[in-house]
Amino acid sequence: MTTSRGCAAPADALETASEPRAPGGTRGRHAAAGPLGGPGEIDGTGRRCGAHAAGTRTAQTGTAGTGTRAAGTAGTAAVNPTATTETAAALGTTTAEKATPGTAAETAADGTAALGRATAETAAAGTAAHGRAAETAAAGGAARGRFSRGAGFWLIAVTLLAFMAASSTPSPLYVIYQQRWGFSASTLTAVFAVYALALLIALLTVGELSDHVGRRPVLIAALIVEAAAMVAFLTADGVGPLLLARTAQGLATGAATGAIGAGLVDLQPRPRLGALVNSAAPAVGLAAGALGAGLFVRYTTTPTTSVFILLTAVFVLLALATALLPEPVAPRPGRGRNALASLRPRVAVPRQARGAFAAAVPCLVATWAVGGLYLSLAGSLSAGVLHISDHLAGGLVIAALNVAGVVASLLVRHLPPGRVMAGGSLALAVGMSLTLAALATVSTPLFFAGAVVTGCGFGSAFLGTLGSLATLAGPAERAGLFASVFVVSYLAFSVPALVAGLEVPSYGLRATAIVYGCGVVALALLATVLGFVRERAARS
C-alpha cells in the first residue's frame, strides 16, 4: 500500500475516496484531489505534513479493516513545522468506515448487496456478521476503548494542540539559552534545524505505521517520547542536551502526526470536522506555544523549567488517556510484514506532474524558509535588532504569523488553487518587504505588520501549492508526490535558517536577516509569475 506522508493538506483542495477492496486486494480509487503545522485546511501535521500537515474527506466503503492512509502536515508541523499553519493533517488519506449501528439496510462488506433487515449488520474481513444487529462500528471493527468516539476525537484534537504548542515553545527561549550558555547564532539555528530534520525523517519512515499496528500504540509511544523530550529540556545544562531534546521532540512529533491526522478523520462525529480541526489546530497550537512561553518568560523566574514541567505533565496525562482511546484500525493478516514495508520512504514525482512541481518549488522554498526564519530567529531579531527587551515579543511575532496564516487559508480555500498559490506568493513578497523595511528602520509596529502579511502569504501560498499538485497524480503516485513536496518543504524550513546562523558571526544579525529576506522576496516573486502564467495557460 502506498501512502503519502508529511504535514497537512487542504480539505477542499484534497478529497479522496476509496473503493471496496478485498483483503489484500486492489488499491482504492481516489477522486480528484485538490502548512508549519500549517494554514488552510490540513491535517497538522505532517503527514496528512505535520506539521509540522489534512483535510481529507472520507468515503464509506465495505472494506473490512482498511485503515486510513495518511500523507505528510505542517506542520506542523511544525510544522509541521511549524507545521505552521495549515503544515502538518492527513494529506492524501482515505478512510474506510463501517456501517454504523442501527442504520436500516446498509451495505455489507466487500460490495455485497444490502441485507433486507431492520438493521444492517457490520462486516468484518469481507463476511457479514451473523445473527445479530450491528452493535459496534468504530471505523473498521477495531478494539473498543472506554471513551466514546466523540470523546476520542476531542482527545486526539487536544493531543494535536499539545504537540504543536510544544514544538514552538522553545522559540522564545532560545535567546535565554544563548545568553546563559554563550553559544553562537549558528548553534541556535542548529538547535532549531535538528528538530525539522528529525521530524522529516519520522514522517518519511513511521508516518504510515499506525495504518498497520493501530492508532493507539503509535500515539502512546509518541507521547512517551515527547514527555521524555520535555524532561530533557527541563534538565538541559548545555547545548548537547538541548540538541538531544530537540531531536527527540522532532521524532515524536513526526511519528504522531500521521496517526493524529488519520485518527481525527476516523473518529470525527460529523463530516468535515476532522478536516477543520486538522486545519486550525496546528496553527493555533504553534501560536499558543510561542505566546505561552513568552508569558512564562515575563511572569515567572524560572521560565526554562516551569514551562517544561507543565508540558511533561500534559504529555504523561495524554499518554494515560490515550490508552482508553477507541481503536479504529482492525487487526488484519500480514500486518507485521506490511508495517515493516511501510517504513521504506517513497519519494517520487510522476512524469505528468514534473512541470507543475518544478513551478511550485520556488513557492515551497519561499514559504517554508520564512517559517524557519521566524521560528529560529524571531526572538533574536526582536532583542538584537529592534532592541525589545521583553522576550514576550518573540512569542507574539510567531503567534501573529501563524494566526494570520490559518485565517487567510480558510478565507481562500474555495478559490482556484493556482490563483491562490500566485496570490499567496505575492502576499508573501509584500510581507517580507515590510519585514525588511522594519529591520532597516528599526520599527517594531512595521515588524509586526510584516509578520501578519507574511503569515497570510504563507498560509494561502502553501494551500494553493498543495491543491495545484494534488490532482496531477493517481492513487499509486500520490504518495511519492507528496513525500517529495514535504522533503522540499522541510529542507527549506531548516537548511536556510542553519546557513543564516553560520553567517551571523561574519556579517551580523541585521545584514544576514536582510539578505535572507531578499532571497525570500525574489523566490516569492518568481513563484507569483509562474503561478499566474500557469493559471492563464490552464484557463486557455
Coordinates of C-alpha atoms in Angstrom, one line a residue:
M1 CA 0.0 0.0 0.0
T2 CA 1.3 3.4 -0.9
T3 CA 0.6 6.4 1.2
S4 CA 2.0 9.9 1.4
R5 CA 3.5 11.2 4.5
G6 CA 4.0 14.8 5.5
C7 CA 2.5 17.7 7.2
A8 CA -1.0 18.5 6.4
A9 CA -3.2 19.1 3.4
P10 CA -6.1 21.3 2.5
A11 CA -9.5 19.8 2.9
D12 CA -11.1 21.5 0.0
A13 CA -8.1 21.0 -2.2
L14 CA -7.8 17.4 -1.5
E15 CA -10.7 15.0 -1.5
T16 CA -10.2 11.3 -1.7
A17 CA -12.5 8.3 -1.9
S18 CA -11.7 4.7 -1.6
E19 CA -13.5 1.8 -3.3
P20 CA -14.1 -1.6 -1.7
R21 CA -11.2 -3.9 -1.7
A22 CA -10.9 -7.5 -0.8
P23 CA -8.5 -8.4 2.0
G24 CA -5.1 -7.9 0.4
G25 CA -6.8 -6.8 -2.8
T26 CA -6.7 -3.8 -5.1
R27 CA -5.9 -0.3 -4.2
G28 CA -8.8 2.1 -3.7
R29 CA -9.5 4.7 -6.3
H30 CA -9.0 8.4 -5.3
A31 CA -11.2 11.1 -6.5
A32 CA -9.6 14.2 -7.9
A33 CA -7.8 16.0 -5.1
G34 CA -7.1 19.5 -4.7
P35 CA 1.0 24.0 6.4
L36 CA 4.1 24.9 9.7
G37 CA 1.7 22.7 11.2
G38 CA 0.1 24.7 8.7
P39 CA -2.5 27.2 7.4
G40 CA -5.6 26.3 5.5
E41 CA -7.5 23.0 5.9
I42 CA -4.8 20.5 6.7
D43 CA -4.0 17.7 9.0
G44 CA -1.4 19.1 11.2
T45 CA 0.8 17.6 10.8
G46 CA 2.9 16.4 8.8
R47 CA 1.6 13.6 7.3
R48 CA -1.7 14.1 6.1
C49 CA 2.7 17.4 6.9
G50 CA 2.6 17.5 10.3
A51 CA 3.5 19.8 10.7
H52 CA 4.7 20.4 11.5
A53 CA 0.3 18.6 7.5
A54 CA -5.1 17.3 6.4
G55 CA -8.4 17.9 5.2
T56 CA -9.3 14.7 3.5
R57 CA -12.9 13.6 3.2
T58 CA -13.9 10.0 3.9
A59 CA -15.9 7.7 1.8
Q60 CA -17.8 4.8 3.4
T61 CA -16.8 1.5 1.9
G62 CA -17.4 -2.1 2.7
T63 CA -13.8 -2.8 3.2
A64 CA -13.1 -4.6 6.4
G65 CA -10.2 -3.5 8.5
T66 CA -8.9 -1.0 6.0
G67 CA -7.0 1.8 7.8
T68 CA -6.7 5.4 7.0
R69 CA -3.9 6.2 4.6
A70 CA -2.2 9.4 5.6
A71 CA 0.2 11.6 3.9
G72 CA 2.6 14.1 5.2
T73 CA 1.3 18.3 7.7
A74 CA 2.9 21.2 8.5
G75 CA 3.0 21.4 10.1
T76 CA 3.2 21.1 11.7
A77 CA 4.3 20.9 11.9
A78 CA 5.7 22.5 12.9
V79 CA 5.2 22.3 11.4
N80 CA 5.0 20.8 10.6
P81 CA 7.0 22.7 11.5
T82 CA 5.5 24.8 12.3
A83 CA 3.8 23.0 11.0
T84 CA 2.7 26.0 10.6
T85 CA -0.2 26.9 9.6
E86 CA -2.0 24.5 7.6
T87 CA 2.0 22.3 7.6
A88 CA 1.2 19.3 9.1
A89 CA -3.4 17.0 8.6
A90 CA -3.8 13.6 6.9
L91 CA -2.7 14.6 3.4
G92 CA -4.0 12.2 0.8
T93 CA -5.6 9.9 3.3
T94 CA -8.5 7.7 2.7
T95 CA -10.6 6.1 5.4
A96 CA -12.9 3.1 5.2
E97 CA -15.8 3.3 7.6
K98 CA -18.0 0.5 8.7
A99 CA -21.8 0.7 8.7
T100 CA -23.0 2.4 11.9
P101 CA -25.2 0.7 14.5
G102 CA -28.9 0.9 14.0
T103 CA -29.0 2.0 10.3
A104 CA -31.5 0.3 8.1
A105 CA -30.3 -2.0 5.4
E106 CA -26.8 -0.6 4.9
T107 CA -24.2 -2.0 2.7
A108 CA -22.4 -5.1 3.9
A109 CA -18.6 -5.6 3.4
D110 CA -16.9 -6.0 0.0
G111 CA -19.7 -4.7 -2.0
T112 CA -22.4 -7.4 -1.2
A113 CA -26.0 -6.3 -1.6
A114 CA -27.8 -4.6 1.3
L115 CA -29.4 -7.1 3.6
G116 CA -33.1 -6.8 3.9
R117 CA -33.2 -6.4 7.7
A118 CA -34.4 -3.7 10.0
T119 CA -30.7 -3.0 10.9
A120 CA -27.6 -3.5 8.8
E121 CA -25.0 -5.9 10.2
T122 CA -21.4 -5.0 10.2
A123 CA -19.0 -6.8 8.0
A124 CA -15.5 -8.0 9.1
A125 CA -12.8 -9.1 6.6
G126 CA -15.4 -9.5 3.9
T127 CA -18.1 -11.6 5.7
A128 CA -21.3 -10.4 7.1
A129 CA -21.8 -10.6 10.9
H130 CA -24.3 -13.3 11.6
G131 CA -27.5 -13.4 13.6
R132 CA -27.4 -10.0 15.3
A133 CA -27.9 -6.3 14.9
A134 CA -24.8 -4.3 14.2
E135 CA -23.6 -3.0 17.6
T136 CA -20.2 -1.8 17.1
A137 CA -18.6 0.0 14.4
A138 CA -15.7 2.1 15.2
A139 CA -14.2 2.5 11.7
G140 CA -13.0 -0.9 10.9
G141 CA -14.2 -3.1 13.7
A142 CA -11.3 -2.2 16.0
A143 CA -10.8 -2.8 19.6
R144 CA -13.0 -0.8 21.9
G145 CA -11.8 2.0 24.2
R146 CA -13.5 3.3 27.2
F147 CA -14.1 6.7 25.6
S148 CA -16.8 7.2 23.1
R149 CA -15.9 8.0 19.5
G150 CA -16.8 11.7 20.1
A151 CA -14.6 11.9 23.3
G152 CA -11.8 10.1 21.5
F153 CA -12.0 12.6 18.7
W154 CA -11.6 15.6 21.1
L155 CA -8.8 13.8 22.9
I156 CA -6.9 13.5 19.7
A157 CA -7.6 17.1 18.9
V158 CA -6.1 18.2 22.3
T159 CA -3.1 15.9 21.6
L160 CA -2.5 17.7 18.3
L161 CA -2.7 21.1 20.0
A162 CA -0.2 19.9 22.7
F163 CA 2.3 18.6 20.1
M164 CA 2.2 21.8 18.1
A165 CA 2.4 24.0 21.2
A166 CA 5.4 22.1 22.5
S167 CA 7.1 22.5 19.1
S168 CA 7.1 26.3 19.2
T169 CA 7.6 26.6 23.0
P170 CA 11.5 26.7 22.7
S171 CA 11.5 29.6 20.2
P172 CA 11.0 32.4 22.7
L173 CA 13.5 30.7 25.0
Y174 CA 16.4 30.4 22.5
V175 CA 17.6 33.9 23.4
I176 CA 17.7 33.0 27.1
Y177 CA 19.6 29.8 26.4
Q178 CA 22.0 31.7 24.2
Q179 CA 22.7 34.3 27.0
R180 CA 23.0 31.6 29.6
W181 CA 25.4 29.3 27.8
G182 CA 27.1 31.8 25.5
F183 CA 26.6 29.9 22.2
S184 CA 26.6 31.5 18.7
A185 CA 23.7 32.2 16.4
S186 CA 24.8 29.3 14.2
T187 CA 24.4 26.9 17.2
L188 CA 21.0 28.4 17.9
T189 CA 19.8 27.7 14.3
A190 CA 21.3 24.2 14.5
V191 CA 19.2 23.5 17.6
F192 CA 16.2 24.7 15.6
A193 CA 17.1 22.8 12.4
V194 CA 17.7 19.5 14.0
Y195 CA 14.0 19.4 15.1
A196 CA 12.8 19.9 11.5
L197 CA 15.1 17.3 10.1
A198 CA 14.2 14.7 12.7
L199 CA 10.5 15.4 12.1
L200 CA 11.0 14.8 8.3
I201 CA 12.8 11.5 9.0
A202 CA 10.0 10.3 11.2
L203 CA 7.3 11.4 8.7
L204 CA 9.0 9.5 5.9
T205 CA 9.5 6.3 7.9
V206 CA 6.9 5.8 10.6
G207 CA 4.3 8.2 9.3
E208 CA 2.2 5.3 7.9
L209 CA 2.8 2.9 10.7
S210 CA -0.5 3.5 12.5
D211 CA -2.4 2.1 9.5
H212 CA -0.9 -1.3 10.3
V213 CA -0.4 -1.5 14.1
G214 CA -3.2 0.9 15.1
R215 CA -3.5 4.5 16.2
R216 CA -3.3 3.8 19.9
P217 CA 0.1 2.2 20.2
V218 CA 1.7 4.7 17.8
L219 CA 0.2 7.7 19.7
I220 CA 1.1 6.3 23.1
A221 CA 4.7 5.7 22.1
A222 CA 5.0 9.2 20.5
L223 CA 3.6 10.8 23.7
I224 CA 6.0 8.9 25.9
V225 CA 9.0 10.0 23.7
E226 CA 7.6 13.6 23.7
A227 CA 7.4 13.5 27.5
A228 CA 11.0 12.3 27.7
A229 CA 11.9 15.2 25.4
M230 CA 10.3 17.7 27.8
V231 CA 12.3 16.2 30.6
A232 CA 15.4 16.6 28.5
F233 CA 14.6 20.3 28.1
L234 CA 13.9 20.6 31.8
T235 CA 17.2 19.2 32.8
A236 CA 19.3 20.6 29.9
D237 CA 22.6 22.2 31.1
G238 CA 24.2 22.9 27.8
V239 CA 23.9 22.7 24.0
G240 CA 24.3 18.9 23.8
P241 CA 21.2 18.1 25.9
L242 CA 19.3 20.8 24.1
L243 CA 20.1 19.2 20.7
L244 CA 19.1 15.8 22.1
A245 CA 15.8 17.2 23.4
R246 CA 15.0 18.9 20.1
T247 CA 15.8 15.7 18.1
A248 CA 13.6 13.5 20.3
Q249 CA 10.9 16.1 20.0
G250 CA 11.1 16.1 16.2
L251 CA 11.0 12.3 16.1
A252 CA 8.0 12.1 18.4
T253 CA 6.1 14.9 16.6
G254 CA 6.7 13.3 13.2
A255 CA 5.6 9.9 14.4
A256 CA 2.4 11.3 15.9
T257 CA 1.4 13.4 13.0
G258 CA 0.2 10.6 10.7
A259 CA -1.7 8.8 13.5
I260 CA -3.3 12.1 14.7
G261 CA -4.4 13.2 11.2
A262 CA -5.8 9.8 10.4
G263 CA -7.4 9.4 13.8
L264 CA -9.2 12.7 13.6
V265 CA -10.8 11.6 10.3
D266 CA -11.6 8.1 11.7
L267 CA -13.5 9.4 14.8
Q268 CA -15.0 12.6 13.6
P269 CA -18.5 12.9 14.9
R270 CA -19.7 14.8 11.9
P271 CA -18.4 15.2 8.3
R272 CA -15.5 17.6 7.7
L273 CA -15.0 18.3 11.4
G274 CA -11.8 16.3 11.3
A275 CA -10.6 18.4 8.3
L276 CA -11.4 21.6 10.2
V277 CA -9.5 20.6 13.3
N278 CA -6.6 19.4 11.2
S279 CA -6.6 22.8 9.6
A280 CA -6.9 25.1 12.6
A281 CA -5.3 23.2 15.4
P282 CA -1.6 23.2 14.2
A283 CA -1.6 27.0 13.7
V284 CA -3.5 27.6 17.0
G285 CA -1.1 25.3 18.8
L286 CA 2.0 26.9 17.4
A287 CA 0.7 30.3 18.3
A288 CA -0.3 29.2 21.8
G289 CA 3.1 27.6 22.5
A290 CA 5.1 30.6 21.4
L291 CA 2.9 33.0 23.2
G292 CA 2.6 30.8 26.4
A293 CA 6.4 30.5 26.6
G294 CA 6.7 34.3 26.2
L295 CA 4.3 34.7 29.1
F296 CA 6.3 32.3 31.2
V297 CA 9.4 34.4 30.5
R298 CA 7.7 37.6 31.6
Y299 CA 5.9 36.4 34.7
T300 CA 8.0 33.6 36.1
T301 CA 11.5 33.5 37.5
T302 CA 12.3 30.0 36.0
P303 CA 10.7 30.0 32.6
T304 CA 13.0 27.4 31.1
T305 CA 12.0 24.8 33.8
S306 CA 8.4 25.7 34.8
V307 CA 7.1 25.6 31.2
F308 CA 8.6 22.1 30.6
I309 CA 7.3 20.8 34.0
L310 CA 3.8 21.7 32.8
L311 CA 4.3 20.2 29.3
T312 CA 5.8 17.0 30.8
A313 CA 2.7 16.6 33.0
V314 CA 0.4 17.3 30.0
F315 CA 2.0 14.6 27.8
V316 CA 2.1 12.0 30.6
L317 CA -1.7 12.6 31.2
L318 CA -2.4 12.4 27.5
A319 CA -0.5 9.1 27.2
L320 CA -2.6 7.6 30.0
A321 CA -5.8 8.9 28.5
T322 CA -4.9 7.6 25.0
A323 CA -4.9 4.1 26.5
L324 CA -8.7 4.5 26.7
L325 CA -9.0 5.7 23.1
P326 CA -11.3 3.8 20.7
E327 CA -9.1 2.0 18.2
P328 CA -10.3 2.5 14.6
V329 CA -7.8 0.2 12.9
A330 CA -8.8 -3.5 12.9
P331 CA -6.1 -6.2 13.0
R332 CA -5.6 -7.9 9.7
P333 CA -3.5 -10.7 8.3
G334 CA 0.1 -9.8 7.4
R335 CA 0.1 -6.5 9.3
G336 CA 3.6 -7.1 10.8
R337 CA 5.0 -7.6 7.3
N338 CA 3.1 -4.6 5.9
A339 CA 4.2 -2.5 8.9
L340 CA 7.9 -3.2 8.1
A341 CA 7.3 -2.5 4.4
S342 CA 5.7 0.9 5.3
L343 CA 9.0 2.1 6.9
R344 CA 10.6 2.4 3.5
P345 CA 10.3 6.1 2.3
R346 CA 8.7 6.7 -1.0
V347 CA 9.7 9.9 -2.8
A348 CA 8.9 10.4 -6.5
V349 CA 7.4 12.9 -8.8
P350 CA 5.2 11.3 -11.6
R351 CA 6.1 12.4 -15.1
Q352 CA 2.8 14.3 -15.7
A353 CA 3.4 16.4 -12.6
R354 CA 7.0 17.3 -13.1
G355 CA 6.3 20.6 -14.8
A356 CA 3.9 21.8 -12.1
F357 CA 6.2 20.5 -9.4
A358 CA 9.1 22.5 -10.8
A359 CA 7.0 25.6 -10.9
A360 CA 5.9 25.1 -7.3
V361 CA 9.4 24.6 -5.9
P362 CA 10.1 28.4 -5.6
C363 CA 6.8 28.8 -3.7
L364 CA 7.6 25.9 -1.4
V365 CA 11.1 27.1 -0.7
A366 CA 10.0 30.7 -0.1
T367 CA 7.1 29.9 2.2
W368 CA 8.9 27.4 4.4
A369 CA 12.1 29.4 4.5
V370 CA 10.0 32.2 6.0
G371 CA 8.7 29.8 8.7
G372 CA 12.3 28.8 9.5
L373 CA 13.4 32.4 9.8
Y374 CA 10.7 33.4 12.2
L375 CA 10.8 30.3 14.4
S376 CA 14.6 30.3 14.7
L377 CA 15.5 34.0 14.8
A378 CA 12.4 36.0 15.7
G379 CA 13.4 36.3 19.3
S380 CA 17.0 37.3 18.4
L381 CA 15.7 39.9 15.9
S382 CA 13.3 41.4 18.4
A383 CA 16.1 41.7 21.0
G384 CA 19.2 42.3 18.9
V385 CA 17.9 44.5 16.1
L386 CA 14.7 46.1 17.3
H387 CA 16.0 46.4 20.9
I388 CA 12.9 45.0 22.5
S389 CA 13.9 43.8 26.0
D390 CA 10.6 42.0 26.6
H391 CA 11.1 38.3 25.5
L392 CA 7.3 38.1 25.1
A393 CA 7.8 40.0 21.8
G394 CA 9.3 36.9 20.1
G395 CA 6.3 34.8 21.0
L396 CA 3.9 37.5 19.8
V397 CA 5.5 37.7 16.4
I398 CA 5.3 33.9 15.9
A399 CA 1.7 33.9 17.1
A400 CA 0.8 36.7 14.7
L401 CA 2.4 34.8 11.8
N402 CA 0.5 31.6 12.5
V403 CA -2.9 33.0 13.2
A404 CA -2.8 35.2 10.1
G405 CA -1.8 32.1 8.1
V406 CA -4.7 30.0 9.2
V407 CA -7.2 32.8 8.8
A408 CA -6.0 33.6 5.3
S409 CA -6.1 29.9 4.2
L410 CA -9.6 29.5 5.5
L411 CA -10.8 32.6 3.6
V412 CA -9.3 31.5 0.2
R413 CA -9.8 27.7 0.4
H414 CA -12.7 27.8 -2.1
L415 CA -10.8 29.7 -4.8
P416 CA -8.9 28.0 -7.7
P417 CA -5.6 26.7 -6.3
G418 CA -3.4 28.1 -9.0
R419 CA -4.7 31.6 -8.3
V420 CA -4.4 31.1 -4.5
M421 CA -0.7 30.0 -4.9
A422 CA 0.1 33.0 -7.1
G423 CA -1.7 35.5 -4.9
G424 CA -0.3 34.0 -1.7
S425 CA 3.2 34.2 -3.1
L426 CA 2.7 37.9 -3.9
A427 CA 1.4 38.5 -0.3
L428 CA 4.5 36.7 1.0
A429 CA 6.8 39.0 -1.0
V430 CA 4.9 42.1 0.3
G431 CA 5.0 40.8 3.9
M432 CA 8.8 40.1 3.7
S433 CA 9.4 43.5 2.2
L434 CA 7.6 45.1 5.1
T435 CA 9.7 43.0 7.5
L436 CA 12.9 44.1 5.7
A437 CA 11.8 47.7 6.0
A438 CA 11.1 47.2 9.7
L439 CA 14.6 45.9 10.3
A440 CA 16.2 48.7 8.3
T441 CA 14.3 51.4 10.1
V442 CA 14.1 49.7 13.5
S443 CA 10.3 49.9 13.5
T444 CA 8.5 47.5 15.8
P445 CA 5.0 48.2 14.5
L446 CA 6.2 47.6 11.0
F447 CA 7.8 44.4 12.0
F448 CA 4.6 43.0 13.4
A449 CA 2.6 44.2 10.4
G450 CA 5.1 42.4 8.2
A451 CA 4.6 39.2 10.2
V452 CA 0.9 39.4 9.7
V453 CA 1.0 39.9 6.0
T454 CA 3.8 37.3 5.6
G455 CA 1.6 34.8 7.5
C456 CA -1.3 35.4 5.2
G457 CA 1.0 34.8 2.2
F458 CA 2.4 31.6 3.8
G459 CA -0.9 30.1 4.5
S460 CA -2.6 30.8 1.2
A461 CA 0.5 30.1 -0.9
F462 CA 1.1 26.6 0.6
L463 CA -2.6 25.8 0.4
G464 CA -2.7 26.7 -3.3
T465 CA 0.5 24.7 -4.0
L466 CA -0.9 21.5 -2.5
G467 CA -4.2 22.0 -4.3
S468 CA -2.4 22.6 -7.6
L469 CA -0.4 19.4 -7.3
A470 CA -3.0 17.0 -5.8
T471 CA -4.9 16.5 -9.0
L472 CA -1.9 15.6 -11.1
A473 CA -1.1 12.2 -9.5
G474 CA -3.1 9.0 -9.5
P475 CA -3.6 6.9 -6.3
A476 CA -0.5 4.9 -6.8
E477 CA 1.6 8.0 -7.4
R478 CA 0.2 10.5 -4.9
A479 CA 2.3 9.1 -2.0
G480 CA 5.6 9.8 -3.7
L481 CA 4.5 13.2 -4.9
F482 CA 3.5 14.5 -1.5
A483 CA 6.5 12.9 0.1
S484 CA 8.6 15.0 -2.4
V485 CA 6.6 18.1 -1.5
F486 CA 7.4 17.7 2.1
V487 CA 11.0 16.8 1.6
V488 CA 11.5 20.2 -0.2
S489 CA 9.4 22.0 2.4
Y490 CA 11.2 20.7 5.5
L491 CA 14.6 21.1 3.9
A492 CA 13.7 24.7 3.1
F493 CA 12.4 25.1 6.7
S494 CA 15.7 24.0 8.2
V495 CA 18.7 24.4 5.9
P496 CA 18.4 28.2 5.1
A497 CA 18.0 29.0 8.7
L498 CA 21.0 26.9 9.5
V499 CA 23.1 28.7 6.8
A500 CA 21.9 32.1 8.1
G501 CA 23.1 31.2 11.6
L502 CA 26.5 30.3 10.2
E503 CA 26.7 33.7 8.5
V504 CA 25.7 35.9 11.5
P505 CA 29.1 35.9 13.1
S506 CA 30.7 37.3 9.9
Y507 CA 28.0 39.7 8.7
G508 CA 25.9 40.5 11.8
L509 CA 22.3 39.6 12.6
R510 CA 20.6 42.5 10.7
A511 CA 22.6 42.1 7.5
T512 CA 22.1 38.3 7.5
A513 CA 18.3 38.7 8.0
I514 CA 18.1 41.3 5.2
V515 CA 19.9 39.1 2.7
Y516 CA 17.8 36.1 3.8
G517 CA 14.6 38.2 3.4
C518 CA 15.7 39.5 -0.1
G519 CA 16.2 35.9 -1.2
V520 CA 12.7 35.0 0.0
V521 CA 11.2 38.0 -1.8
A522 CA 12.9 37.1 -5.1
L523 CA 11.7 33.5 -4.8
A524 CA 8.2 34.6 -3.9
L525 CA 8.0 37.0 -6.9
L526 CA 9.2 34.2 -9.2
A527 CA 6.5 31.9 -7.8
T528 CA 4.0 34.7 -8.4
V529 CA 4.9 35.0 -12.1
L530 CA 5.0 31.2 -12.6
G531 CA 1.7 30.8 -10.8
F532 CA -0.1 33.4 -12.9
V533 CA 1.4 32.1 -16.1
R534 CA 0.2 28.5 -15.3
E535 CA -3.2 29.8 -14.2
R536 CA -3.6 31.7 -17.5
A537 CA -2.5 28.6 -19.5
A538 CA -5.0 26.5 -17.7
R539 CA -7.9 28.8 -18.5
S540 CA -6.9 29.0 -22.1

